[in-house]
Short mmCIF file of C-alpha atoms in Angstrom, two decimals:
data_model
loop_
_atom_site.label_atom_id
_atom_site.label_comp_id
_atom_site.label_asym_id
_atom_site.label_seq_id
_atom_site.Cartn_x
_atom_site.Cartn_y
_atom_site.Cartn_z
CA MET H 1012 107.45 127.71 64.27
CA GLN H 1013 105.43 128.27 67.41
CA PRO H 1014 106.40 126.03 70.38
CA THR H 1015 103.84 123.42 71.38
CA PRO H 1016 101.85 124.73 74.37
CA ARG H 1017 102.50 122.92 77.63
CA PRO H 1018 99.52 120.72 78.49
CA SER H 1019 97.42 121.32 81.56
CA LEU H 1020 98.53 119.94 84.91
CA ARG H 1021 95.93 117.18 84.68
CA ALA H 1022 97.23 116.10 81.27
CA ARG H 1023 100.82 116.09 82.53
CA ILE H 1024 99.76 113.96 85.49
CA ALA H 1025 97.89 111.58 83.17
CA GLN H 1026 101.11 111.05 81.21
CA MET H 1027 102.54 109.53 84.40
CA LEU H 1028 100.10 106.62 84.36
CA LEU H 1029 100.54 103.20 82.72
CA VAL H 1030 97.34 101.19 83.14
CA GLY H 1031 95.92 97.78 82.45
CA PHE H 1032 92.43 97.38 81.06
CA ARG H 1033 90.00 94.77 79.80
CA GLY H 1034 89.00 94.56 76.14
CA THR H 1035 90.19 92.98 72.91
CA THR H 1036 88.43 95.35 70.51
CA PRO H 1037 88.06 99.13 70.41
CA ALA H 1038 84.41 98.75 71.34
CA GLU H 1039 85.26 96.66 74.40
CA ALA H 1040 88.07 99.08 75.29
CA ALA H 1041 85.87 102.18 75.08
CA ALA H 1042 86.65 103.25 78.65
CA VAL H 1043 90.42 103.28 78.22
CA LEU H 1044 90.08 104.93 74.82
CA ALA H 1045 88.15 107.71 76.55
CA ASP H 1046 90.89 107.99 79.19
CA ILE H 1047 93.47 108.36 76.43
CA ARG H 1048 91.52 110.82 74.29
CA GLU H 1049 89.86 112.89 77.01
CA ARG H 1050 92.40 112.71 79.85
CA SER H 1051 95.71 112.22 77.97
CA LEU H 1052 96.47 108.87 79.61
CA GLY H 1053 100.14 108.19 78.94
CA GLY H 1054 100.33 104.45 78.50
CA VAL H 1055 98.79 101.01 78.67
CA VAL H 1056 100.08 97.57 79.60
CA LEU H 1057 98.66 94.59 77.74
CA PHE H 1058 98.00 91.09 79.08
CA SER H 1059 96.89 87.91 77.39
CA THR H 1060 94.72 86.89 80.35
CA ASP H 1061 93.68 88.32 83.70
CA GLN H 1062 96.61 88.18 86.10
CA PRO H 1063 97.50 86.28 88.19
CA THR H 1064 94.64 83.80 87.72
CA GLY H 1065 94.75 83.47 83.94
CA SER H 1066 91.00 83.02 84.16
CA ALA H 1067 89.81 85.19 81.28
CA VAL H 1068 91.07 86.76 78.08
CA ARG H 1069 92.29 90.30 78.77
CA ASN H 1070 93.64 91.94 75.60
CA ILE H 1071 95.29 89.46 73.24
CA VAL H 1072 93.59 87.02 70.88
CA SER H 1073 95.54 87.16 67.61
CA ALA H 1074 97.96 89.31 65.64
CA ALA H 1075 95.24 90.89 63.50
CA GLN H 1076 93.05 91.63 66.51
CA LEU H 1077 95.91 93.10 68.50
CA THR H 1078 97.11 95.30 65.63
CA ALA H 1079 93.64 96.78 65.27
CA LEU H 1080 93.42 97.42 69.01
CA THR H 1081 96.79 99.15 69.32
CA ALA H 1082 96.07 101.27 66.23
CA ALA H 1083 92.88 102.51 67.87
CA LEU H 1084 94.76 103.26 71.09
CA GLN H 1085 97.42 105.30 69.26
CA ALA H 1086 94.78 107.15 67.26
CA ALA H 1087 93.13 108.21 70.50
CA ALA H 1088 96.47 109.52 71.80
CA ALA H 1089 96.89 111.62 68.66
CA ASP H 1090 93.62 113.39 69.52
CA ALA H 1091 94.53 114.00 73.19
CA GLU H 1092 95.63 117.28 74.72
CA ALA H 1093 99.18 116.05 75.44
CA ARG H 1094 99.78 115.18 71.77
CA LEU H 1095 102.35 112.52 72.65
CA PRO H 1096 102.61 108.91 71.47
CA LEU H 1097 101.05 106.30 73.71
CA MET H 1098 103.30 103.88 75.56
CA VAL H 1099 101.93 100.49 74.52
CA SER H 1100 103.75 98.00 76.71
CA VAL H 1101 103.83 94.30 77.48
CA ASP H 1102 105.86 91.84 79.55
CA GLU H 1103 107.57 89.89 76.78
CA GLU H 1104 110.65 88.48 78.48
CA GLY H 1105 110.63 85.12 76.72
CA GLY H 1106 109.93 81.63 78.04
CA ARG H 1107 107.25 81.51 80.72
CA VAL H 1108 106.74 85.28 80.82
CA ALA H 1109 105.55 85.95 77.29
CA ARG H 1110 102.11 87.44 76.69
CA LEU H 1111 102.36 86.89 72.92
CA GLY H 1112 102.80 83.15 72.57
CA PRO H 1113 101.96 80.24 70.27
CA ASP H 1114 98.45 79.99 71.74
CA HIS H 1115 97.74 83.33 70.02
CA GLY H 1116 99.61 82.59 66.81
CA PHE H 1117 102.93 84.18 67.78
CA PRO H 1118 106.38 82.54 67.71
CA ALA H 1119 107.68 80.64 70.70
CA THR H 1120 110.44 82.37 72.68
CA GLU H 1121 113.36 81.26 74.84
CA SER H 1122 113.70 82.15 78.51
CA ALA H 1123 116.42 84.39 79.86
CA ALA H 1124 117.86 81.38 81.69
CA ASP H 1125 118.14 79.43 78.42
CA LEU H 1126 119.78 82.37 76.66
CA GLY H 1127 122.19 82.91 79.53
CA ALA H 1128 123.15 79.24 79.61
CA ARG H 1129 123.93 79.35 75.89
CA GLY H 1130 126.33 82.19 76.60
CA ASP H 1131 126.25 83.72 73.13
CA PRO H 1132 125.40 87.44 73.10
CA ALA H 1133 125.05 87.43 69.31
CA TYR H 1134 122.39 84.73 69.62
CA THR H 1135 120.65 86.69 72.36
CA ARG H 1136 120.69 89.82 70.20
CA ARG H 1137 118.91 87.88 67.46
CA ALA H 1138 116.41 86.57 70.02
CA GLY H 1139 115.79 90.12 71.23
CA ALA H 1140 115.37 91.33 67.66
CA ALA H 1141 112.85 88.57 66.97
CA ILE H 1142 110.83 89.53 70.05
CA GLY H 1143 111.08 93.18 69.08
CA GLN H 1144 109.89 92.45 65.56
CA THR H 1145 106.91 90.53 66.91
CA LEU H 1146 105.97 93.40 69.21
CA ARG H 1147 106.47 96.11 66.60
CA SER H 1148 104.41 94.15 64.07
CA VAL H 1149 101.33 94.51 66.30
CA GLY H 1150 101.93 98.09 67.44
CA ILE H 1151 103.65 97.48 70.79
CA ASN H 1152 106.49 99.95 71.31
CA LEU H 1153 107.75 99.17 74.84
CA ASP H 1154 108.88 95.81 76.18
CA LEU H 1155 108.84 95.57 79.98
CA ALA H 1156 112.02 93.49 79.72
CA PRO H 1157 114.77 92.40 80.10
CA VAL H 1158 115.04 91.17 83.66
CA VAL H 1159 118.51 92.10 84.92
CA ASP H 1160 118.05 90.53 88.33
CA VAL H 1161 121.00 88.31 89.18
CA ASN H 1162 120.01 84.72 90.00
CA VAL H 1163 121.37 84.81 93.54
CA ASN H 1164 118.63 82.55 94.95
CA LEU H 1165 117.95 79.65 92.60
CA ASP H 1166 114.72 78.89 94.47
CA ASN H 1167 113.38 82.43 94.21
CA PRO H 1168 109.70 81.77 93.42
CA ILE H 1169 109.22 84.76 91.12
CA ILE H 1170 112.63 85.05 89.39
CA GLY H 1171 114.91 82.01 89.52
CA ALA H 1172 112.20 79.37 89.66
CA LEU H 1173 110.58 80.86 86.53
CA ASP H 1174 113.85 81.05 84.54
CA ARG H 1175 113.57 84.85 84.31
CA SER H 1176 117.21 85.62 85.15
CA PHE H 1177 120.03 85.24 82.63
CA SER H 1178 122.54 84.02 85.22
CA GLY H 1179 123.92 84.07 88.74
CA ASP H 1180 126.95 85.90 87.35
CA PRO H 1181 126.36 89.66 87.10
CA ASP H 1182 128.76 89.99 84.17
CA VAL H 1183 126.78 87.41 82.20
CA VAL H 1184 123.52 89.14 83.11
CA ALA H 1185 124.86 92.48 81.91
CA ALA H 1186 126.24 91.11 78.63
CA GLN H 1187 123.07 89.18 77.87
CA ALA H 1188 120.83 92.13 78.74
CA GLU H 1189 122.88 94.45 76.54
CA ALA H 1190 122.46 92.05 73.65
CA PHE H 1191 118.71 91.65 74.22
CA VAL H 1192 118.25 95.43 74.36
CA ALA H 1193 120.29 95.92 71.19
CA GLY H 1194 118.10 93.39 69.38
CA CYS H 1195 114.90 95.11 70.47
CA HIS H 1196 116.33 98.44 69.34
CA GLU H 1197 117.01 96.98 65.89
CA ALA H 1198 113.27 96.32 65.65
CA GLY H 1199 112.34 99.81 66.86
CA VAL H 1200 111.11 98.73 70.31
CA LEU H 1201 112.29 100.29 73.57
CA THR H 1202 113.03 98.25 76.68
CA THR H 1203 112.84 98.38 80.48
CA LEU H 1204 115.47 97.07 82.88
CA LYS H 1205 113.91 95.40 85.91
CA HIS H 1206 113.60 95.05 88.91
CA PHE H 1207 115.69 97.77 90.60
CA PRO H 1208 117.60 97.47 92.91
CA GLY H 1209 117.52 93.69 92.46
CA HIS H 1210 114.91 90.98 93.05
CA GLY H 1211 117.10 87.96 92.39
CA SER H 1212 117.92 87.21 96.01
CA SER H 1213 114.36 87.32 97.32
CA THR H 1214 112.65 84.36 98.92
CA GLY H 1215 109.11 85.65 98.30
CA ASP H 1216 106.82 87.04 95.61
CA THR H 1217 105.90 90.74 95.77
CA HIS H 1218 102.72 90.01 93.83
CA LEU H 1219 101.44 88.30 96.97
CA GLY H 1220 102.76 90.39 99.85
CA VAL H 1221 105.65 92.14 101.54
CA VAL H 1222 109.07 90.72 100.65
CA ASP H 1223 112.12 91.58 102.77
CA VAL H 1224 115.54 91.10 101.12
CA THR H 1225 117.58 92.79 103.84
CA ASP H 1226 119.44 89.59 104.76
CA THR H 1227 119.84 88.22 101.22
CA TRP H 1228 120.50 91.22 98.94
CA GLN H 1229 124.10 91.46 97.67
CA ARG H 1230 124.78 95.09 96.83
CA GLU H 1231 127.78 94.83 94.51
CA VAL H 1232 126.43 91.78 92.71
CA GLU H 1233 122.83 92.90 92.23
CA LEU H 1234 123.53 96.52 91.29
CA ALA H 1235 126.27 95.63 88.79
CA PRO H 1236 124.06 94.97 85.72
CA PHE H 1237 122.07 98.17 86.28
CA ALA H 1238 125.27 100.19 86.70
CA ARG H 1239 126.84 98.75 83.54
CA LEU H 1240 123.83 99.25 81.28
CA ILE H 1241 123.27 102.78 82.56
CA ALA H 1242 126.94 103.64 82.02
CA ASP H 1243 127.08 102.29 78.47
CA GLY H 1244 123.82 103.91 77.36
CA SER H 1245 121.81 100.71 76.98
CA ALA H 1246 119.06 101.70 79.41
CA ASP H 1247 115.80 103.14 78.05
CA ALA H 1248 113.76 102.97 81.26
CA ILE H 1249 114.15 101.28 84.63
CA LEU H 1250 111.39 99.51 86.54
CA THR H 1251 111.43 99.33 90.32
CA ALA H 1252 110.95 96.37 92.63
CA HIS H 1253 108.61 96.43 95.60
CA VAL H 1254 111.20 94.65 97.76
CA PHE H 1255 111.93 95.99 101.25
CA ASN H 1256 115.58 96.38 102.23
CA ARG H 1257 116.32 98.14 105.49
CA THR H 1258 119.96 98.65 104.55
CA LEU H 1259 118.69 101.06 101.87
CA ASP H 1260 115.58 102.40 103.59
CA PRO H 1261 114.35 101.33 107.04
CA ASP H 1262 110.79 102.41 106.33
CA HIS H 1263 109.75 101.85 102.71
CA PRO H 1264 110.13 99.31 99.86
CA ALA H 1265 112.20 100.38 96.86
CA THR H 1266 109.32 101.73 94.77
CA LEU H 1267 108.34 104.10 97.58
CA SER H 1268 111.86 104.91 98.76
CA GLU H 1269 113.43 108.28 98.03
CA ALA H 1270 116.76 106.96 99.30
CA THR H 1271 116.61 104.09 96.80
CA ILE H 1272 115.36 105.92 93.70
CA ASP H 1273 116.48 109.55 93.96
CA GLY H 1274 119.46 108.58 96.11
CA LEU H 1275 120.88 105.30 94.85
CA LEU H 1276 119.52 105.10 91.29
CA ARG H 1277 119.59 108.74 90.25
CA GLY H 1278 122.40 109.90 92.52
CA THR H 1279 124.93 107.08 92.86
CA LEU H 1280 124.28 105.35 89.51
CA GLY H 1281 123.58 108.58 87.62
CA TRP H 1282 120.28 107.59 85.99
CA ASP H 1283 118.26 110.58 84.82
CA GLY H 1284 115.81 108.80 82.55
CA VAL H 1285 112.34 107.43 83.09
CA VAL H 1286 111.64 105.32 86.18
CA ILE H 1287 108.57 103.06 86.01
CA SER H 1288 107.03 101.46 89.06
CA ASP H 1289 106.05 97.83 89.24
CA ASP H 1290 102.29 97.39 89.57
CA MET H 1291 101.01 99.61 92.38
CA GLN H 1292 98.26 97.06 93.04
CA MET H 1293 100.58 94.19 93.90
CA GLY H 1294 100.32 92.67 97.34
CA ALA H 1295 103.59 94.14 98.60
CA ILE H 1296 102.04 97.61 98.27
CA ARG H 1297 98.36 96.90 98.94
CA GLU H 1298 99.01 95.03 102.18
CA ALA H 1299 101.10 97.80 103.73
CA TYR H 1300 99.81 101.08 102.24
CA GLY H 1301 96.65 102.82 101.22
CA TYR H 1302 96.45 103.73 97.54
CA GLU H 1303 96.74 107.48 98.03
CA GLU H 1304 99.69 107.18 100.39
CA ALA H 1305 101.50 104.80 98.04
CA ILE H 1306 101.01 107.12 95.05
CA GLN H 1307 102.36 110.11 96.97
CA LEU H 1308 105.37 108.18 98.27
CA ALA H 1309 106.24 106.78 94.84
CA ILE H 1310 106.22 110.18 93.17
CA THR H 1311 108.18 111.74 96.03
CA ALA H 1312 110.69 108.90 95.74
CA GLY H 1313 111.33 109.70 92.07
CA VAL H 1314 109.02 107.42 90.11
CA ASP H 1315 107.94 108.99 86.80
CA VAL H 1316 105.43 106.42 85.54
CA LEU H 1317 103.01 104.69 87.92
CA THR H 1318 101.93 101.26 86.74
CA ILE H 1319 98.35 100.35 87.61
CA ALA H 1320 98.07 96.96 85.96
CA GLN H 1321 95.08 95.97 88.08
CA GLN H 1322 96.22 92.42 88.59
CA GLN H 1323 94.02 91.88 91.63
CA VAL H 1324 91.20 94.40 91.51
CA PHE H 1325 89.69 96.16 88.50
CA GLU H 1326 88.35 99.57 89.45
CA ASP H 1327 86.24 101.57 87.02
CA GLY H 1328 87.45 105.13 86.79
CA ILE H 1329 90.91 104.42 88.26
CA VAL H 1330 92.59 106.84 85.82
CA GLY H 1331 90.35 109.78 86.69
CA ARG H 1332 90.56 109.02 90.40
CA THR H 1333 94.35 108.84 90.33
CA ILE H 1334 94.61 112.12 88.42
CA ASP H 1335 92.28 113.71 90.98
CA LEU H 1336 94.41 112.43 93.87
CA ILE H 1337 97.69 113.72 92.43
CA GLU H 1338 96.16 117.05 91.43
CA ALA H 1339 94.93 117.46 95.02
CA MET H 1340 98.42 116.66 96.33
CA VAL H 1341 99.82 119.47 94.20
CA ALA H 1342 97.07 121.85 95.32
CA ASP H 1343 97.70 121.28 99.03
CA GLY H 1344 101.49 121.20 98.78
CA ARG H 1345 102.17 117.52 99.39
CA LEU H 1346 103.71 117.43 95.90
CA SER H 1347 105.10 120.38 93.95
CA GLU H 1348 104.18 121.16 90.37
CA GLU H 1349 107.93 121.26 89.68
CA ARG H 1350 108.12 117.60 90.70
CA ILE H 1351 105.38 116.73 88.19
CA ASP H 1352 107.23 118.72 85.53
CA ARG H 1353 110.45 116.75 86.07
CA SER H 1354 108.57 113.57 85.24
CA TRP H 1355 106.76 115.27 82.36
CA GLU H 1356 110.08 116.28 80.77
CA ARG H 1357 111.57 112.81 81.14
CA ILE H 1358 108.45 111.21 79.68
CA ARG H 1359 108.40 113.69 76.80
CA GLU H 1360 112.01 112.93 75.91
CA PHE H 1361 111.39 109.19 76.22
CA LYS H 1362 108.34 109.33 74.00
CA ALA H 1363 110.25 111.14 71.27
CA ARG H 1364 111.86 107.73 70.66
CA LEU H 1365 108.68 105.64 70.69
CA ALA H 1366 107.35 104.09 67.51
CA THR H 1367 103.72 104.97 66.87
CA THR H 1368 102.71 102.42 64.24
CA ALA H 1369 103.09 98.73 63.58
CA GLY H 1370 106.10 97.96 61.45
#
């Protein structure tokens, strides 16, 4: 058998992008379908409504509608140069952060806080399996969950206050996250541990602006769940936080920090799998960096998949523009082609485990 030819540099770069888009039908999603088919876009992230306003329907109306949409997206990926499955992802944590809810005909879900308070990993595994089955049934193969942030600050506006953390005890967080992941795996859905290196102690929301956790972050406590799940093989992918912590990097937030990703995550904790950024259009990045600079820093830091969820600003042609920017960085030496290939290989291995159809 002849080996599959390596895709072009542009196609390999495109595999590093996970984008949000508008459209509930293939016709409405024609632009992203073209990005997938013609540019080898690697993944999409689905939302029920525009974020953060919730002002308009984004991608999700009903189970039948969503199944038809994801089938069209995967079919486009099958025709692309890269010939890899599409990452079809969603934030389905349970509770308040659940894009597939009763309003769209899907089952209600329990929050991480409720599951953690129950303290029954077997129950949490069943809850994870139920979420996984719901996702798989409509063609979603990657859950951007569970949150493994430790609930250090109960008043944290984006974690604790929204019941997104399992517990303030890192051992409980780790046990509950392991169970949730195992349940999703039973359903054939991969998962993402977030938000590295820990968002649970923050006092601000990185969606809105720069958040500094230097004085609140607790290293041993907040790294513990990540370390345990990496060590026991439960991690599929890890998603970064945009939090700034000068004890780790005096200049850059975690997503853009080589010391934090290549140093702490890959070096100290030994993670060699896929690293996904939080949305590169969130306020914590937009307020402090230009788009091109942020993209270069994230890739240099060790990020493999750049999330462009477009929560604040929808830009036509963002996929092509981002590919152009990264290709130019390789051409002028700001990034090496070997660096792109390291991400390409991780993504290729990750995608070998992705389901490609509803089940």
